[in-house]
Tab-separated table of C-alpha atoms in Angstrom:
chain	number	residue	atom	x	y	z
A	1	UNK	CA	107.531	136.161	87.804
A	2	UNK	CA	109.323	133.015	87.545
A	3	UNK	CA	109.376	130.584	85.023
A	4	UNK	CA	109.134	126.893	85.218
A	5	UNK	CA	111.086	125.107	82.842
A	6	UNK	CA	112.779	121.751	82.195
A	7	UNK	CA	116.341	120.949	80.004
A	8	UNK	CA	115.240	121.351	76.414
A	9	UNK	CA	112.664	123.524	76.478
A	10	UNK	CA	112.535	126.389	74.092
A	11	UNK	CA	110.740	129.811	73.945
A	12	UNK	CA	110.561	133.240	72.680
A	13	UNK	CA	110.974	136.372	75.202
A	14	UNK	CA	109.000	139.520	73.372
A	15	UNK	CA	110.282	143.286	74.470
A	16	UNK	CA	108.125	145.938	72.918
A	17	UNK	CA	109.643	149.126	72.539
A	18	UNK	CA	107.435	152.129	71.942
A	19	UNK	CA	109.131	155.619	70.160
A	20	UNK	CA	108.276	158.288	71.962
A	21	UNK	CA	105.242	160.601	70.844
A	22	UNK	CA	106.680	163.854	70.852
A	23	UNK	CA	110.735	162.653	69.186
A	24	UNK	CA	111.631	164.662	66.984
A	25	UNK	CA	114.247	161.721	65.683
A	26	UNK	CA	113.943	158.352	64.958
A	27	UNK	CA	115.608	155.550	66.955
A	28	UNK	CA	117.915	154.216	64.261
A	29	UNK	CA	118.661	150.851	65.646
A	30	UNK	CA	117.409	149.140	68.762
A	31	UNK	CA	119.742	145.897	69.505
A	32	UNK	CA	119.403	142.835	71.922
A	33	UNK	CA	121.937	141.265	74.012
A	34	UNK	CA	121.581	138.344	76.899
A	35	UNK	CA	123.905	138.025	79.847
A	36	UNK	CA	122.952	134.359	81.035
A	37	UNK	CA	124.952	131.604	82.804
A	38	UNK	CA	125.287	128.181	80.295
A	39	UNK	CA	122.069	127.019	81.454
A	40	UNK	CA	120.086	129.794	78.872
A	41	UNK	CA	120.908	129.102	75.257
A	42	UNK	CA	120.675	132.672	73.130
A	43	UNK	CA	119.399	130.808	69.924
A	44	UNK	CA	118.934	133.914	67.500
A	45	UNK	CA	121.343	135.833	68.588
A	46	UNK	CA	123.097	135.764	65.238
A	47	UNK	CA	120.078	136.677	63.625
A	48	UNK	CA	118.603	139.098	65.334
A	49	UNK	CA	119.096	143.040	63.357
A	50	UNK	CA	119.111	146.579	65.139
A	51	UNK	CA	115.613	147.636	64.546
A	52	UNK	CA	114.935	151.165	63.893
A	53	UNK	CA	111.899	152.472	66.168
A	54	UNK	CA	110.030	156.243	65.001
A	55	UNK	CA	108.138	158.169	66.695
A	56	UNK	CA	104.775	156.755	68.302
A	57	UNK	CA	105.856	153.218	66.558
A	58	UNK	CA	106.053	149.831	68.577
A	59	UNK	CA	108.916	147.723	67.624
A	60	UNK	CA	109.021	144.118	69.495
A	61	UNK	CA	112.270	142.697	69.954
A	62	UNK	CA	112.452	139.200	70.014
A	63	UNK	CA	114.300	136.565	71.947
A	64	UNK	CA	114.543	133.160	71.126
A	65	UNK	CA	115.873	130.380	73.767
A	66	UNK	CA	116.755	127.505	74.564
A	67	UNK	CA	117.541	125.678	78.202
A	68	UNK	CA	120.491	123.428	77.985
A	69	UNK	CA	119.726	119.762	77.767
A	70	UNK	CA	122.412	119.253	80.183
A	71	UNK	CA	121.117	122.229	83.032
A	72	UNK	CA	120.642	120.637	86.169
A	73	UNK	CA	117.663	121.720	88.788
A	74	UNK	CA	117.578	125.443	89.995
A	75	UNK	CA	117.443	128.672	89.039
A	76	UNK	CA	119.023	129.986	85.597
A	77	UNK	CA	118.462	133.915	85.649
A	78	UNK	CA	119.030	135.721	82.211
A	79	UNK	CA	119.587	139.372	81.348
A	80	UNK	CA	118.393	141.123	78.946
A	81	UNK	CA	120.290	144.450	77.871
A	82	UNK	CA	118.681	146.445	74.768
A	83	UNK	CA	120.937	149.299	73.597
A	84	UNK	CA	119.048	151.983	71.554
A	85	UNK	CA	120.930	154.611	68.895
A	86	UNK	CA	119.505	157.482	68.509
A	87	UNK	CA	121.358	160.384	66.112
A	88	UNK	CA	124.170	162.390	67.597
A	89	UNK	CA	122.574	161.059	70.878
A	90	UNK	CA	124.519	158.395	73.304
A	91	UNK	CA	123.283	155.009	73.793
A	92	UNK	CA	120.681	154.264	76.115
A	93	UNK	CA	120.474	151.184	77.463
A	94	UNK	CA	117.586	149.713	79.672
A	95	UNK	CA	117.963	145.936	81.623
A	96	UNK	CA	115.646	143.620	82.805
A	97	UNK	CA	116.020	140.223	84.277
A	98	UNK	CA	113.811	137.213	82.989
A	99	UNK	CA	114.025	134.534	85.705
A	100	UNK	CA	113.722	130.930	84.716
A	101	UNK	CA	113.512	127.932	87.543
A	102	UNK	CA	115.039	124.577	85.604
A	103	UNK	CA	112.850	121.478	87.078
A	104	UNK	CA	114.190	117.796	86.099
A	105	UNK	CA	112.805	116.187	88.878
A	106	UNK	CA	109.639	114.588	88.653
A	107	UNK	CA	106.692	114.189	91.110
A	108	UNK	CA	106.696	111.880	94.319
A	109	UNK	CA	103.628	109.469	94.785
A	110	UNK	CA	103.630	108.497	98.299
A	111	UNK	CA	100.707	106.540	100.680
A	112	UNK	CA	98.696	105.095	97.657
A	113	UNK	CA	96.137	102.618	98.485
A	114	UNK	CA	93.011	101.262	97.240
A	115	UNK	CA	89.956	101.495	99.806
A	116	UNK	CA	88.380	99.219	100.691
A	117	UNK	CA	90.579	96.315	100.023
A	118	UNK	CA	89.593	93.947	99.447
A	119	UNK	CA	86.367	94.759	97.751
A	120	UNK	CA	83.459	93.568	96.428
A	121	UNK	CA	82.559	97.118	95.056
A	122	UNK	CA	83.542	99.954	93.080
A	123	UNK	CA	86.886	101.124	95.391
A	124	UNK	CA	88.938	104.416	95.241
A	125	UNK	CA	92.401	104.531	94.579
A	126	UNK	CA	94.106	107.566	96.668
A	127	UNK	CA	97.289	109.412	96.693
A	128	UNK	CA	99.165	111.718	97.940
A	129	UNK	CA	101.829	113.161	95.582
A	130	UNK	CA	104.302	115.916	95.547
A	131	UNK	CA	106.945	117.968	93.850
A	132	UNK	CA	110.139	119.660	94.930
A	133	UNK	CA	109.883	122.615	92.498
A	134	UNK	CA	106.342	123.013	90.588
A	135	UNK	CA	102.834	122.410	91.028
A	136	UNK	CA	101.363	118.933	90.378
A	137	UNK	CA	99.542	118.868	87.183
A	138	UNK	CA	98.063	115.204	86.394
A	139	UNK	CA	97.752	112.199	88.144
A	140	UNK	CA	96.486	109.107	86.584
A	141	UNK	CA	96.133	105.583	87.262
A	142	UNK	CA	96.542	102.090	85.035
A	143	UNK	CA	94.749	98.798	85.373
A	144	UNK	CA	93.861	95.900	83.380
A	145	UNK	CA	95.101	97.403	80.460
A	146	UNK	CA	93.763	100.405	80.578
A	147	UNK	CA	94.853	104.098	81.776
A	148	UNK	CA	92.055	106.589	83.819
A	149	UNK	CA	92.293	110.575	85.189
A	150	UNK	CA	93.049	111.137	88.792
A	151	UNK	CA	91.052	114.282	90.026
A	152	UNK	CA	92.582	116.405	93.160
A	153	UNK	CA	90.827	115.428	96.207
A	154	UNK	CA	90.447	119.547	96.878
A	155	UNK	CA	88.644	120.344	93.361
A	156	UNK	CA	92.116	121.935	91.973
A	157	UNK	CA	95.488	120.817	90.416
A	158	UNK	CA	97.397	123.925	92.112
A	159	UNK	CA	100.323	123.295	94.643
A	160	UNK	CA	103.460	121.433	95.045
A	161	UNK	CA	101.772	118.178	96.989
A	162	UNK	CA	97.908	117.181	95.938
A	163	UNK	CA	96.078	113.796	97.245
A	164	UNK	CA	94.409	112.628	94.250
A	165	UNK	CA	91.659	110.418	93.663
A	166	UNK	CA	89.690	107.946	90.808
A	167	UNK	CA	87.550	105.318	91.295
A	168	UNK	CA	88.061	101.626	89.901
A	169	UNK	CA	85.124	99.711	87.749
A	170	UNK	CA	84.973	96.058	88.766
A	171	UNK	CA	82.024	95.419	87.395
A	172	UNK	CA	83.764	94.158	84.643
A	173	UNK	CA	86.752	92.299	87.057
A	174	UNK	CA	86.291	88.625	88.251
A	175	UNK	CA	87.646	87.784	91.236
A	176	UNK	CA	91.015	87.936	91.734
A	177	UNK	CA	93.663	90.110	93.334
A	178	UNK	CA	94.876	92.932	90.899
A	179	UNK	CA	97.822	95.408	90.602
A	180	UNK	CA	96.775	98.808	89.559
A	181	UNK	CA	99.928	101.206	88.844
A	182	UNK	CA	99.546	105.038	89.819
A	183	UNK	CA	102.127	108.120	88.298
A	184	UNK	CA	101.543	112.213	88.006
A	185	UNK	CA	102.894	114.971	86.496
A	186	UNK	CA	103.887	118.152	87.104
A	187	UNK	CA	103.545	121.467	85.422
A	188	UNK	CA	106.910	121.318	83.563
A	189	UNK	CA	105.677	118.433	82.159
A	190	UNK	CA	107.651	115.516	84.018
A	191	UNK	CA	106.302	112.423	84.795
A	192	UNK	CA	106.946	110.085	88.134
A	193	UNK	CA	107.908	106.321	87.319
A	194	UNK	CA	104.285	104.510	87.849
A	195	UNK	CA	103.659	103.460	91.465
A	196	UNK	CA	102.294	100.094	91.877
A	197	UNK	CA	99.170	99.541	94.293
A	198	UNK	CA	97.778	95.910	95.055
A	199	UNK	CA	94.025	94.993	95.462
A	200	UNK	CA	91.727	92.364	95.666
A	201	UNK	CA	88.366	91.695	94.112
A	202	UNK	CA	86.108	89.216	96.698
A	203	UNK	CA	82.640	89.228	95.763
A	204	UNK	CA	82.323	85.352	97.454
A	205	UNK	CA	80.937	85.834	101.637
A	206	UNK	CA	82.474	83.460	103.773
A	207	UNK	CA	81.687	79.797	104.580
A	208	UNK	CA	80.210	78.613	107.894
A	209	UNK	CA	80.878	75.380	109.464
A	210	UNK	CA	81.092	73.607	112.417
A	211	UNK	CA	78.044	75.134	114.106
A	212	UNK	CA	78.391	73.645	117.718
A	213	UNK	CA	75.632	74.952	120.721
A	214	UNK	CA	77.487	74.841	123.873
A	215	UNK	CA	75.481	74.748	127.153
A	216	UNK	CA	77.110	74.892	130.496
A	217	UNK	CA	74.868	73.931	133.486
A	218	UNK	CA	76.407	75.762	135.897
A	219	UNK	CA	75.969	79.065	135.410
A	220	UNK	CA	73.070	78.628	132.256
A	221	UNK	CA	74.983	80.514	129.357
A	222	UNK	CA	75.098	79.015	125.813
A	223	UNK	CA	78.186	79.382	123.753
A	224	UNK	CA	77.437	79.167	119.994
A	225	UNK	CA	80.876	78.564	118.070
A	226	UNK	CA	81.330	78.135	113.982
A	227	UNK	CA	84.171	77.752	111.920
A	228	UNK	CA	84.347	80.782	109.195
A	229	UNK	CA	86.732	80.768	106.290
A	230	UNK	CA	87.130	82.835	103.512
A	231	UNK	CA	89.040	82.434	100.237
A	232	UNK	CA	90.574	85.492	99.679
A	233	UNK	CA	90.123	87.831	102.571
A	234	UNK	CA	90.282	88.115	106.375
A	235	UNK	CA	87.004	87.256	108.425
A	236	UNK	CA	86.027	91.342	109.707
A	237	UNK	CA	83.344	89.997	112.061
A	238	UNK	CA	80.608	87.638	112.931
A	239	UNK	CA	77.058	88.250	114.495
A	240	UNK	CA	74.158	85.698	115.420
A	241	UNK	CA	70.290	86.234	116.081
C-alpha cells in the first residue's frame, strides 16, 4: 500500500521478526538498513542496535523517518534490508519496499456558488473540489466572522474530487450583499487558499408603480402595464389576477 505523505512529516516503520520455533540457535543480531532516494530521511539510523532474536521470540525492528522538507510531489520509494547473524551460519537477508507518495499540493475549489442568490432564505453554498494526489478530507466555509463544516454532497469524504455542501443562517443577516470564503483539505493535511463566493441577502419584494389599463378598441384586448423595481435584485417575473 501506498502512503500519503507531505515534506516534514515523520513516522516510525515497525518490522517484527519472529525466531523460529524449532532453532536450535539464537539469532545473535538482527540489523536495519534503508536504501532511499534524498526524499526519505533515515532518522535513527545511528541509533538503532543489532537485536538478538531466540527461538519462538518476536523482536520488532524499528524505523524512524523523516520526509525531506525540501521533497517535491511524487513518489519517494524506500528499502528496507534487515540482515540477520546467526552462529557459524551466513547472513540472511530479507527486503521489502515501503512506498511513500509526497503530496505538497493542496486541493482545487472550483464552481462555488451560493443558491439561490440572491435570497431571502436560508441558501446552500456548493462546491466542487479536487486533488491531484489524495482524497479530499474537509471542506469548510467562512462568513461574517465565523467558520462552518462542509459535508460531501454523496454522504462520504473518499476520492480525489467531492462537491461539498453547508447551508448559510441569515436569520441573523440584514440585508445586504455578503462575501462568504470557501477552502478544503486533503488527507495529507494541506489546505487550499480560501475561495471567495458573493451573495446577497433581499428580504424587501419589489415596488409597483405606474399601474396604467390600456384598452384598444379595435380588436377589445386590455394591456395592463406597471413599473417594478427592486433594490437589490433582478425582477424574476410578474403575474396579475
Amino acid at each position: 500500500n501506498t502512503t500519503f505523505v507531505k515534506p516534514g512529516d515523520t513516522g516510525v516503520i515497525t518490522w517484527p521478526i519472529i525466531g523460529e520455533q524449532d532453532s536450535v540457535f539464537t539469532i545473535e543480531g538482527v540489523r536495519a538498513t534503508v536504501e532511499a532516494p534524498a526524499c526519505f530521511i533515515d532518522t535513527n539510523k545511528s541509533q538503532r542496535q543489532p537485536l538478538p532474536v531466540a527461538a519462538g521470540q518476536t523482536q520488532n525492528i524499528r524505523i524512524e523517518y523523516k520526509i525531506a522538507d525540501d521533497a517535491q510531489d511524487g513518489p519517494c520509494n524506500a528499502t528496507l534490508h534487515l540482515t540477520m547473524d546467526k552462529p557459524n551460519v551466513a547472513a540472511t537477508i530479507r527486503s521489502a519496499q515501503v512506498d511513500f507518495l509526497i503530496d505538497r499540493t493542496p486541493p482545487e475549489i472550483l464552481r462555488a456558488r451560493v443558491l439561490p442568490n440572491p435570497t431571502g432564505i436560508n441558501p446552500y453554498i456548493r462546491a466542487y473540489v479536487s486533488d491531484l494526489y489524495s482524497n479530499i478530507a474537509q471542506a469548510e466555509f467562512r462568513v461574517n466572522g465565523h467558520t462552518y463544516p462542509m459535508g460531501a454532497m454523496d454522504g462520504e469524504f473518499d476520492s480525489h474530487a467531492e462537491r461539498v455542501q453547508g447551508i448559510i443562517d441569515i436569520s441573523g443577516l440584514p440585508e445586504d450583499e455578503y462575501t462568504t470564503k470557501i477552502r478544503a483539505k486533503d488527507a495529507v493535511g494541506n489546505w487550499s487558499d480560501w475561495r471567495p463566493v458573493t451573495f446577497t441577502v433581499d428580504r424587501t419584494p419589489p415596488v409597483i408603480s405606474e399601474v396604467r389599463i390600456l384598452r384598444n378598441p379595435t380588436d377589445r384586448n386590455t394591456k395592463l402595464m406597471a413599473m417594478l423595481t427592486d433594490a437589490r435584485s433582478n425582477i424574476g417575473g410578474a403575474e396579475f389576477y
